[in-house]
mmCIF file of C-alpha atoms in Angstrom:
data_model
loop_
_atom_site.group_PDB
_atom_site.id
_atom_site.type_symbol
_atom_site.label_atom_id
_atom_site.label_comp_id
_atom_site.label_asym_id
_atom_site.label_seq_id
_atom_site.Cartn_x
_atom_site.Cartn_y
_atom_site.Cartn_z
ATOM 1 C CA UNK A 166 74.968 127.796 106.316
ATOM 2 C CA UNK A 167 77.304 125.948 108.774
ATOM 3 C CA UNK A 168 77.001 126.894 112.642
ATOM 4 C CA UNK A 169 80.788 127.103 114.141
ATOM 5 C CA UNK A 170 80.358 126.381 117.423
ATOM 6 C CA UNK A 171 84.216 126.596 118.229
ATOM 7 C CA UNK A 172 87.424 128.887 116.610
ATOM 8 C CA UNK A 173 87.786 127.523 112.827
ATOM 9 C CA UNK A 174 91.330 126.864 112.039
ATOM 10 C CA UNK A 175 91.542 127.640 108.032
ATOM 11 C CA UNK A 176 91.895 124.486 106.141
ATOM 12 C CA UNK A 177 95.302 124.063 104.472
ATOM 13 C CA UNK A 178 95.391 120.686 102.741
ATOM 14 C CA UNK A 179 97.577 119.065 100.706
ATOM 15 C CA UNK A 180 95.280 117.785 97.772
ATOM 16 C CA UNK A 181 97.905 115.169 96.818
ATOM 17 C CA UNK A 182 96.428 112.230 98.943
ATOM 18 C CA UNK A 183 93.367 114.147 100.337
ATOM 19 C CA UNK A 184 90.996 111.345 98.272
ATOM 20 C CA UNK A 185 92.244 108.520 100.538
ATOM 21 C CA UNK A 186 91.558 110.429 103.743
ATOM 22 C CA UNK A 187 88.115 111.102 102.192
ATOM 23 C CA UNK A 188 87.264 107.828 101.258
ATOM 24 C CA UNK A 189 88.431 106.345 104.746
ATOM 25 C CA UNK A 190 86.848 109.251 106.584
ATOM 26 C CA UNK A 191 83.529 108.244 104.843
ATOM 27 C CA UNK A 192 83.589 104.467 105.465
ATOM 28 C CA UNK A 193 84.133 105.029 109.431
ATOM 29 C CA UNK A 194 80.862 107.456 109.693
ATOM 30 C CA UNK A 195 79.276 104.361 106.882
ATOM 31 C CA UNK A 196 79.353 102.455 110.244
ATOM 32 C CA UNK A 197 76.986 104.707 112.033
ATOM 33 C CA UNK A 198 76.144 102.502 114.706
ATOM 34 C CA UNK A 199 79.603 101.946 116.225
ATOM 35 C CA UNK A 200 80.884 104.890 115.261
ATOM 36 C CA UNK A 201 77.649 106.640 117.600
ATOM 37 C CA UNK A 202 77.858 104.005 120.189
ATOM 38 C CA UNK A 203 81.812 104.616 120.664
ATOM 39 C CA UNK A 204 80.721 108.212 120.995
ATOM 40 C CA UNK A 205 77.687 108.280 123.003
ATOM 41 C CA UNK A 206 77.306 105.033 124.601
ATOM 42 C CA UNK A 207 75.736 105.869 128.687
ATOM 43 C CA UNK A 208 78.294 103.349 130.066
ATOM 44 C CA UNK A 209 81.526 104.191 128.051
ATOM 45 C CA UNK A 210 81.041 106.707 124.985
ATOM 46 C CA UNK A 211 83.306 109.571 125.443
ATOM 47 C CA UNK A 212 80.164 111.801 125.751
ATOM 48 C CA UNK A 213 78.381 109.382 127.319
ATOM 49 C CA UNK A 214 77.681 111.667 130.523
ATOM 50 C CA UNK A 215 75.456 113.867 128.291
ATOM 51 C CA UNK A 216 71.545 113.383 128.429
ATOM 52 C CA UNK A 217 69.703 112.591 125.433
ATOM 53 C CA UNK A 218 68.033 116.214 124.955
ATOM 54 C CA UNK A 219 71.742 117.807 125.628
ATOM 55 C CA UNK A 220 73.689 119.925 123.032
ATOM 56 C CA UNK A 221 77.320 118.754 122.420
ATOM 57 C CA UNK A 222 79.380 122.040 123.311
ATOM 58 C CA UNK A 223 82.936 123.258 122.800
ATOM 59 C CA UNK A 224 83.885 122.641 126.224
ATOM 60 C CA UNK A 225 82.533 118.545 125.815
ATOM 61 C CA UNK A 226 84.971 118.344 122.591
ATOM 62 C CA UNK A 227 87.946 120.281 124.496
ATOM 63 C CA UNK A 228 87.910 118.497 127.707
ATOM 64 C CA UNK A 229 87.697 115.034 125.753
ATOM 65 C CA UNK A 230 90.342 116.213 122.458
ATOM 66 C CA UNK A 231 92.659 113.335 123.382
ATOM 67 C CA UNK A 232 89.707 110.672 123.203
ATOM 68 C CA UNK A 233 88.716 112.019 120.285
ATOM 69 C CA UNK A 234 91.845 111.588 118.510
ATOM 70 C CA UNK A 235 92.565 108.212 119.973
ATOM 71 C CA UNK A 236 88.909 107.220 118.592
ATOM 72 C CA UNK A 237 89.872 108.264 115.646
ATOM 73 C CA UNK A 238 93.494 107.214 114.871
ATOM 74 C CA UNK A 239 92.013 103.391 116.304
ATOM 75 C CA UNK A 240 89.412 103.681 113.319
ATOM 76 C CA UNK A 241 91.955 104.655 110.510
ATOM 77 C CA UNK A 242 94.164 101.999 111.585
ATOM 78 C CA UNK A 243 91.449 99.560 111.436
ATOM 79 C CA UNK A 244 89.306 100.576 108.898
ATOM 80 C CA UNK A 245 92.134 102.213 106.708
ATOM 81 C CA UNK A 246 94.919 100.665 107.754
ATOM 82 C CA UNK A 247 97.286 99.430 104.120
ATOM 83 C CA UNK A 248 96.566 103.765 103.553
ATOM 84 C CA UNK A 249 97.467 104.804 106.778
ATOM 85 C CA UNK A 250 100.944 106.240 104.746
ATOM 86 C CA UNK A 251 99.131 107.995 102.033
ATOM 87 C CA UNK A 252 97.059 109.490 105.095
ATOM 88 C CA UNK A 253 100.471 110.553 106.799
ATOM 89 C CA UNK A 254 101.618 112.556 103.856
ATOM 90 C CA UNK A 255 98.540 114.722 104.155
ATOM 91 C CA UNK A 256 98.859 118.142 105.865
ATOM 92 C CA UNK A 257 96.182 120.579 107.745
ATOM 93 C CA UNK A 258 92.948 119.895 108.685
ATOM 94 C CA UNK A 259 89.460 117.519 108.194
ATOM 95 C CA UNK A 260 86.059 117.336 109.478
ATOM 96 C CA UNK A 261 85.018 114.080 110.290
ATOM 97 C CA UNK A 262 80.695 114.307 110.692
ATOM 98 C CA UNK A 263 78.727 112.995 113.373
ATOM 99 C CA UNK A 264 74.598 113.359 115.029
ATOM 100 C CA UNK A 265 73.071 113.940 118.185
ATOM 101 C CA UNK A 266 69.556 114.353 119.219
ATOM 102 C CA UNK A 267 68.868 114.988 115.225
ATOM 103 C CA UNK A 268 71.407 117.347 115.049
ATOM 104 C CA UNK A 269 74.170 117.165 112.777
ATOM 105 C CA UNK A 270 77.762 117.720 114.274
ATOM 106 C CA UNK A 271 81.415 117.676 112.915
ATOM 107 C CA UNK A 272 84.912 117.192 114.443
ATOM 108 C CA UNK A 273 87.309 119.465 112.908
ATOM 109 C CA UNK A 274 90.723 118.221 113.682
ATOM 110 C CA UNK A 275 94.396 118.229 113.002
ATOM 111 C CA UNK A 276 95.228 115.493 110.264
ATOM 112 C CA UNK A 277 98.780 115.229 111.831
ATOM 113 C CA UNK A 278 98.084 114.402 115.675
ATOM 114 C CA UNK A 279 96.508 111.280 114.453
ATOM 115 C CA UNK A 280 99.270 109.700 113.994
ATOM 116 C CA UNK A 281 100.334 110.668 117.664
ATOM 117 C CA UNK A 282 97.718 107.603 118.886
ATOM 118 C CA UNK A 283 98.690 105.185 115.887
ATOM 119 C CA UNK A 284 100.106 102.431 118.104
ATOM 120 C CA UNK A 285 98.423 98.795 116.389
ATOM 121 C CA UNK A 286 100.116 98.979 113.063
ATOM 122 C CA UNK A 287 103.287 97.720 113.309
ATOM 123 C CA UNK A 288 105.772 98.654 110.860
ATOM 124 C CA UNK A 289 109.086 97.415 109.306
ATOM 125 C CA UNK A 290 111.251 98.056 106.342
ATOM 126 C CA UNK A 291 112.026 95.614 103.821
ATOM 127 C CA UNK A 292 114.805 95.448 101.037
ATOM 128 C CA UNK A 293 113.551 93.415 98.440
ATOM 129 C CA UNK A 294 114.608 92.071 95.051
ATOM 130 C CA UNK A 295 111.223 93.415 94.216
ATOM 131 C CA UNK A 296 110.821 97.202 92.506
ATOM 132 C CA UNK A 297 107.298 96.288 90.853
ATOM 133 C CA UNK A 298 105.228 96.696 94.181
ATOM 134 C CA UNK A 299 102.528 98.917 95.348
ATOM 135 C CA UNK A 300 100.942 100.209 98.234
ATOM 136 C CA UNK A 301 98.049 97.338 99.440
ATOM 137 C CA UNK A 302 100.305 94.724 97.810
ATOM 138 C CA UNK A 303 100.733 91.650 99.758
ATOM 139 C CA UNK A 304 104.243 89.731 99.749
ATOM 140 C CA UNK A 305 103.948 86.238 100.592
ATOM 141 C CA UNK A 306 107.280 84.372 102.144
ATOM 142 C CA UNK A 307 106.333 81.484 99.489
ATOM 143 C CA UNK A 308 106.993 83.627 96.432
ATOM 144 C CA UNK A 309 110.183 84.731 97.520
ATOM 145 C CA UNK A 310 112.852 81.746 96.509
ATOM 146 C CA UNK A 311 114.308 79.684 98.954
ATOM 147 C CA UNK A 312 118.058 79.715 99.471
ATOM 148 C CA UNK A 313 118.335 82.448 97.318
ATOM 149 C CA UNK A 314 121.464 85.065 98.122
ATOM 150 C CA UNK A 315 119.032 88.640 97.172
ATOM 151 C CA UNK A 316 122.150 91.358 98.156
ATOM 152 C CA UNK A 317 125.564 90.871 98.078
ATOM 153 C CA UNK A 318 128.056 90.799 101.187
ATOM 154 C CA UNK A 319 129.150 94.456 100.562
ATOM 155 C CA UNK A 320 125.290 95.408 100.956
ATOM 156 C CA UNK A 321 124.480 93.480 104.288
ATOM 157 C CA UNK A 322 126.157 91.154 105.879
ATOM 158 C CA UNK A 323 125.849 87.017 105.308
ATOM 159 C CA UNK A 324 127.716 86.422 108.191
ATOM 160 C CA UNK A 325 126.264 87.251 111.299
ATOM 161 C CA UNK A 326 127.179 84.500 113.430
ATOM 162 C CA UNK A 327 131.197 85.950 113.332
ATOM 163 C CA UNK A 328 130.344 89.888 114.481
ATOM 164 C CA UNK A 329 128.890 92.029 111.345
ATOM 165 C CA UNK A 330 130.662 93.734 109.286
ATOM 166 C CA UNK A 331 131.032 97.563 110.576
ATOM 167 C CA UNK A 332 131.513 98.479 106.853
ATOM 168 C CA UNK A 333 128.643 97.020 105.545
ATOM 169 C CA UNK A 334 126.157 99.392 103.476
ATOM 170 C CA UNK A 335 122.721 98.593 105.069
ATOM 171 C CA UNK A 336 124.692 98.845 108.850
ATOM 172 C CA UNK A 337 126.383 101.949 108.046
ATOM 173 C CA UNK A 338 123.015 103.468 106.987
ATOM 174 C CA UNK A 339 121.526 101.584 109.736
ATOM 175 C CA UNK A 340 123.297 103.194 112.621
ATOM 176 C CA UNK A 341 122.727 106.666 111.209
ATOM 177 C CA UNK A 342 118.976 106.691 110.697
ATOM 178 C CA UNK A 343 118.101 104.276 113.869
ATOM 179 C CA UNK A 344 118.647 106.239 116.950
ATOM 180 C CA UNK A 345 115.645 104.822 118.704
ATOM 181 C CA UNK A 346 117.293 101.259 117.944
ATOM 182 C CA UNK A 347 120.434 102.407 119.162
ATOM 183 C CA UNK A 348 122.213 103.426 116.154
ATOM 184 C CA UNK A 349 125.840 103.726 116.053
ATOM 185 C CA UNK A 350 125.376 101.016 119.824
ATOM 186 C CA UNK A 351 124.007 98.011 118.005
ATOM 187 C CA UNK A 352 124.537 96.843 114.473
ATOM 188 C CA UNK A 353 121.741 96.714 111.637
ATOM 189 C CA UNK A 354 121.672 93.747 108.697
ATOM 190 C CA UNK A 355 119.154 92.257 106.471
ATOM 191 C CA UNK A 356 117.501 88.767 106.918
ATOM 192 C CA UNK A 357 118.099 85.915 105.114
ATOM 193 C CA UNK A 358 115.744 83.954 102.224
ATOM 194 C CA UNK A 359 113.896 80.911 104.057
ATOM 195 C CA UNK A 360 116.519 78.099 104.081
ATOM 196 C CA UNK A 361 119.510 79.924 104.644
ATOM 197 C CA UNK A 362 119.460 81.101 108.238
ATOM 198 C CA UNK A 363 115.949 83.067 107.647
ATOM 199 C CA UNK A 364 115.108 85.143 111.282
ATOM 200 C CA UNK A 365 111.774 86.902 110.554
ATOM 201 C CA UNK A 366 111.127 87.387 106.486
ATOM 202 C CA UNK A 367 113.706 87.861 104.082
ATOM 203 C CA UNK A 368 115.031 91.323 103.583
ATOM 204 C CA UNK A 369 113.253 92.921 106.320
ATOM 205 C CA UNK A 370 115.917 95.236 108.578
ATOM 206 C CA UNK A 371 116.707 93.590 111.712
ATOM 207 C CA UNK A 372 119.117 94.998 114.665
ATOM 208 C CA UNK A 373 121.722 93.160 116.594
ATOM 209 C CA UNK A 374 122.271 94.314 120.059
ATOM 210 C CA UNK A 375 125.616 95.111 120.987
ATOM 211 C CA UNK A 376 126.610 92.581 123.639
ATOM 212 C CA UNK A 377 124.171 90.019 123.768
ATOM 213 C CA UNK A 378 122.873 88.025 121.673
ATOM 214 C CA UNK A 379 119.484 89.309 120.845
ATOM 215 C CA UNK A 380 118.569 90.276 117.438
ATOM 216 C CA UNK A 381 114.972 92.701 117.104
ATOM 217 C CA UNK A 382 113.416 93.922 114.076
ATOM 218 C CA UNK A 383 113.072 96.947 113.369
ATOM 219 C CA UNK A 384 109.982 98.751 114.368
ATOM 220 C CA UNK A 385 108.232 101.603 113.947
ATOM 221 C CA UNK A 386 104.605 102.611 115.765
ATOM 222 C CA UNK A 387 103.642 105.579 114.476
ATOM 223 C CA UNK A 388 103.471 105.399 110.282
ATOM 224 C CA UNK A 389 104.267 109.092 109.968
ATOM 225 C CA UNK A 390 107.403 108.489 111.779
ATOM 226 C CA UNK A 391 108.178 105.327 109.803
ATOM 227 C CA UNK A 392 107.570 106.573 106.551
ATOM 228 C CA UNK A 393 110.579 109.474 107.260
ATOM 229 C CA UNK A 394 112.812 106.981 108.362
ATOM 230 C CA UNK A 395 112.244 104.609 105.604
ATOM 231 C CA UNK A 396 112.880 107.273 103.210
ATOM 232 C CA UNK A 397 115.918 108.299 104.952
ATOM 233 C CA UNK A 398 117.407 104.855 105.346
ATOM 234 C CA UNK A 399 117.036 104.542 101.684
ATOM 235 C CA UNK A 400 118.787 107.778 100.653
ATOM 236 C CA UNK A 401 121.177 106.526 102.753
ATOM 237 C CA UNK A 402 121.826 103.521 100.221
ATOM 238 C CA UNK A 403 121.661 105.150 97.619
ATOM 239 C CA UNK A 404 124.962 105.469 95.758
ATOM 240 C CA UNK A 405 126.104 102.491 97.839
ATOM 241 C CA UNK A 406 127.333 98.705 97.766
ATOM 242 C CA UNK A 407 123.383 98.093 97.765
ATOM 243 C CA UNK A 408 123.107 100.090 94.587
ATOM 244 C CA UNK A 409 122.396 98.556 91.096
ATOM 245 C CA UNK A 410 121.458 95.224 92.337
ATOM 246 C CA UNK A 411 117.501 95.621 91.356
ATOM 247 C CA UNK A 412 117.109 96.263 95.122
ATOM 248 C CA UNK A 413 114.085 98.846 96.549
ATOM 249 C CA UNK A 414 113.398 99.690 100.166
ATOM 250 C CA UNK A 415 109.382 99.830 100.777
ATOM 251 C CA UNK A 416 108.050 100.322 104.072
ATOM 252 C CA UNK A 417 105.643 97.091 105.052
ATOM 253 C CA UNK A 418 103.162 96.187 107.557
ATOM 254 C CA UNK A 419 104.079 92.991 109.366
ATOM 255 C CA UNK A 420 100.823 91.879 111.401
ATOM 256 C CA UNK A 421 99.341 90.954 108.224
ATOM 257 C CA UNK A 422 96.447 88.490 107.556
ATOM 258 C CA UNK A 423 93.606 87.067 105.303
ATOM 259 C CA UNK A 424 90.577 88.568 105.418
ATOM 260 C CA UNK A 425 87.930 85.620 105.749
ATOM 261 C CA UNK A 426 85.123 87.735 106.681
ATOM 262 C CA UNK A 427 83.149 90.720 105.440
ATOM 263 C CA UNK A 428 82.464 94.046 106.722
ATOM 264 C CA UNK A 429 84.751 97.171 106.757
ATOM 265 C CA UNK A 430 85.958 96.436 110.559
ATOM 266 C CA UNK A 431 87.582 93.013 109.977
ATOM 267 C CA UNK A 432 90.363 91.482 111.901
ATOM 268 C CA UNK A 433 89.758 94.310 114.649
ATOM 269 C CA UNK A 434 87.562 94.473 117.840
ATOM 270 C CA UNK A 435 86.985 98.312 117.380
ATOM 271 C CA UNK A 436 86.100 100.069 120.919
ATOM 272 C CA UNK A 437 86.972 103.328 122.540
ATOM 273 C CA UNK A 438 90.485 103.350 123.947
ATOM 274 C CA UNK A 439 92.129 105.983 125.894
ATOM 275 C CA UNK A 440 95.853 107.174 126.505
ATOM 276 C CA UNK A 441 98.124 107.899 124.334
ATOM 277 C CA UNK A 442 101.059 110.329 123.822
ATOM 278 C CA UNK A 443 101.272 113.339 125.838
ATOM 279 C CA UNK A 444 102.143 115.869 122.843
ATOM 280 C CA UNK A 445 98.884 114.561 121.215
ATOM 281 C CA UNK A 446 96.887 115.518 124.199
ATOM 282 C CA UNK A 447 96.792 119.034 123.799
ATOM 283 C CA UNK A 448 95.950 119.100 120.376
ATOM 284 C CA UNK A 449 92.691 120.818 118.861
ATOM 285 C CA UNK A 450 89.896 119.615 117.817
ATOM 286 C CA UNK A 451 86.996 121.982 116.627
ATOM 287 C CA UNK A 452 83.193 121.195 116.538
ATOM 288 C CA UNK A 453 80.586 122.693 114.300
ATOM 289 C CA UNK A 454 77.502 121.538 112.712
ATOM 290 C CA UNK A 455 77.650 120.571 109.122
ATOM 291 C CA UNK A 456 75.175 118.155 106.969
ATOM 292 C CA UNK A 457 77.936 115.542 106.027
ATOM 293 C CA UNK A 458 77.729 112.904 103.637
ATOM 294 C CA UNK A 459 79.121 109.534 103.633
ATOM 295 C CA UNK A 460 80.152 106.881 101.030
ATOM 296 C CA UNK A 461 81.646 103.483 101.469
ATOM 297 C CA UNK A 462 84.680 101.759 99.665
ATOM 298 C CA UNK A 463 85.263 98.030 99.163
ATOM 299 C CA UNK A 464 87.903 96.656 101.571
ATOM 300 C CA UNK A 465 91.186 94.371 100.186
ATOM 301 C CA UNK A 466 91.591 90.619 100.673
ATOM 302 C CA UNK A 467 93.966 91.393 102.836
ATOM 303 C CA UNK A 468 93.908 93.148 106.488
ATOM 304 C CA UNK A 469 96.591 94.329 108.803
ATOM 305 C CA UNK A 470 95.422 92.517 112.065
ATOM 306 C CA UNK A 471 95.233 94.107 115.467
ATOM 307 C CA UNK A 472 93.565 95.018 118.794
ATOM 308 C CA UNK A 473 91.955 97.768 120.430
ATOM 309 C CA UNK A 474 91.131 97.692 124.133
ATOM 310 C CA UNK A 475 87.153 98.572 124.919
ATOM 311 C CA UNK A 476 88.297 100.052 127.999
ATOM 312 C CA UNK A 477 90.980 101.665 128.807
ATOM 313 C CA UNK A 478 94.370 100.144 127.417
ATOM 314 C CA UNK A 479 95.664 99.314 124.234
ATOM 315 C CA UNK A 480 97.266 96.358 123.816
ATOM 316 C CA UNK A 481 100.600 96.650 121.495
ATOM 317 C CA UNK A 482 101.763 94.205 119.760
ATOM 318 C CA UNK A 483 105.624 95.763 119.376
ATOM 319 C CA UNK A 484 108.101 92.481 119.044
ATOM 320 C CA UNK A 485 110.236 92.612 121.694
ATOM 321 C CA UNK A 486 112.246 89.765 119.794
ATOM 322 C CA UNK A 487 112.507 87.940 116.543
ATOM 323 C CA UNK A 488 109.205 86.224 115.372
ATOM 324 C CA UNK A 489 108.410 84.235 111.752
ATOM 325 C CA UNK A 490 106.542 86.263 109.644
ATOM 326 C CA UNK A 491 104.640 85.006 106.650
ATOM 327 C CA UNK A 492 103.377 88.240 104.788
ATOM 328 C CA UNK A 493 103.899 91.348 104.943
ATOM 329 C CA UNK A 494 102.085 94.413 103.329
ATOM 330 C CA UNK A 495 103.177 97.195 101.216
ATOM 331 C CA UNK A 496 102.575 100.501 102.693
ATOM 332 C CA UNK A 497 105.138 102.576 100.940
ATOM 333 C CA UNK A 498 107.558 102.497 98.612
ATOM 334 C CA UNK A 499 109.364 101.920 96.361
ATOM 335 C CA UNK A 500 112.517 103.448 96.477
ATOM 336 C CA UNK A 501 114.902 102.464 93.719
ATOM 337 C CA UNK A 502 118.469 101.925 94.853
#
């Protein structure tokens, strides 16, 4: 019989994608020695001020919630991170287990605060000639054809150089679903195929700021948020001039790499970070004692690449302007147009 140790929130979770949270859930407590070390370590653990014979208590877990959920959004993202969207869509609660002095702990915390500390992924949304790809797909700049013309005028734009077209499909939808970038201040367009005026990677959205002559793509943080704005974007289209052209919007990873190496943290120097946003500070996060199990699942050939500070800073990798990408990965998607 489990111990509860703090208030238990009932679990209300959609079953839909719960397998994916599982499985990643699992493979960060497979790595028991940095997941333990992150948590207890005597010079920087975040209970690293308790003595080896001491109990973790409710009041440890409240007073270091925020730490918590950094830890664990920086351990989805690198452990998890081409199902961090599947992850978003889930709703309610998890337990994530843990052990001190012999005995056997849990987190119980809010699946949807995560996403609050998800800052290393960084996001785009691509408009592709492509409706045949999957989440964990990789799409390489060489398969896409060179000089190839993907969407016509009416869609997005081909001439940027002469002020964009206000009428254009993909800038009309543009400035209504990218406040953050703006919106109806700046004007939104697609890139080009490599050889004809490519910026970043062809298709991907990319904004043109109003009175200058910077161009950004863009860029979304947090995947929960991302995933609601691709979707919206491509409603958006739907019914448009970007409509019946064998066009789908997918929402992509862009700091994308091969995995050379083995081992489930690849690409990523995983350490306890702090900070984060302030709405995600107050957030719950229960303990209680529970006999948890873990299981491991084999990692893709592929990684999204990325950071994490072992003190106390994360370093983001947000582009500030236009920079040549190479791959990118599927994280969601598609949606027809």
């Amino acid at each position: 019989m489990k111990k509860i140790l703090f208030f238990f929130c009932a679990l209300l979770i959609s079953t839909a994608h719960a397998d994916v949270l599982d499985d990643c859930l699992n493979k960060i407590v497979k790595q028991d020695k940095i997941w333990q070390d992150i948590l207890f370590n005597k010079s920087n653990g975040i209970f690293g001020f308790l003595g080896d014979n001491d109990e973790v208590k409710d009041e440890d877990v409240q007073n270091n919630k925020a730490k918590i959920y950094n830890l664990l959004a920086k351990d989805i993202e690198a452990i998890c991170s081409d199902k961090v969207v599947q992850i978003a869509k889930i709703s309610g609660r998890r337990e994530i287990p843990f052990t001190h002095n012999n005995q056997e702990y849990a987190f119980d915390f809010d699946i949807s605060r995560i996403f609050d500390y998800t800052d290393n992924i960084r996001t785009g949304i691509l408009v592709i000639n492509k409706r045949n790809l999957s989440p964990g797909n990789v799409l390489q700049l060489s398969s896409i054809p060179k000089k190839q013309k993907f969407f016509s005028d009416a869609c997005s734009d081909w001439t940027i150089w002469d002020n964009l077209d206000d009428d254009g499909a993909v800038n009309v939808a543009g400035q209504a679903v990218f406040n953050e970038f703006g919106g109806s201040k700046n004007e939104f367009f697609l890139d080009f195929a490599e050889g004809d005026n490519r910026r970043a990677f062809p298709g991907l959205v990319l904004m043109d700021e109003t009175g200058s002559t910077k161009e950004h793509i863009v860029t979304y943080l947090n995947p929960s948020v991302a995933m609601k704005k691709t979707q919206q974007f491509a409603e958006k289209l739907k019914g448009s001039t970007c409509s019946n052209q064998g066009l789908a919007v997918y929402l992509v990873a862009l700091n994308v790499k091969k995995d050379t190496t083995s081992g489930a943290k690849d690409g990523w120097a995983i350490g306890l970070a702090s900070g984060g946003a302030a709405g995600a500070a107050t957030a719950g996060v229960a303990l209680w004692v529970t006999a948890g199990a873990a299981t491991t699942v084999p990692i893709a050939g592929w990684i999204v690449a990325g950071v994490l500070a072992t003190a106390a800073t994360v370093v983001t990798l947000v582009p500030a302007t236009i920079e040549k990408i190479n791959q990118v990965m599927i994280l969601d998607g598609p949606y027809i147009l």
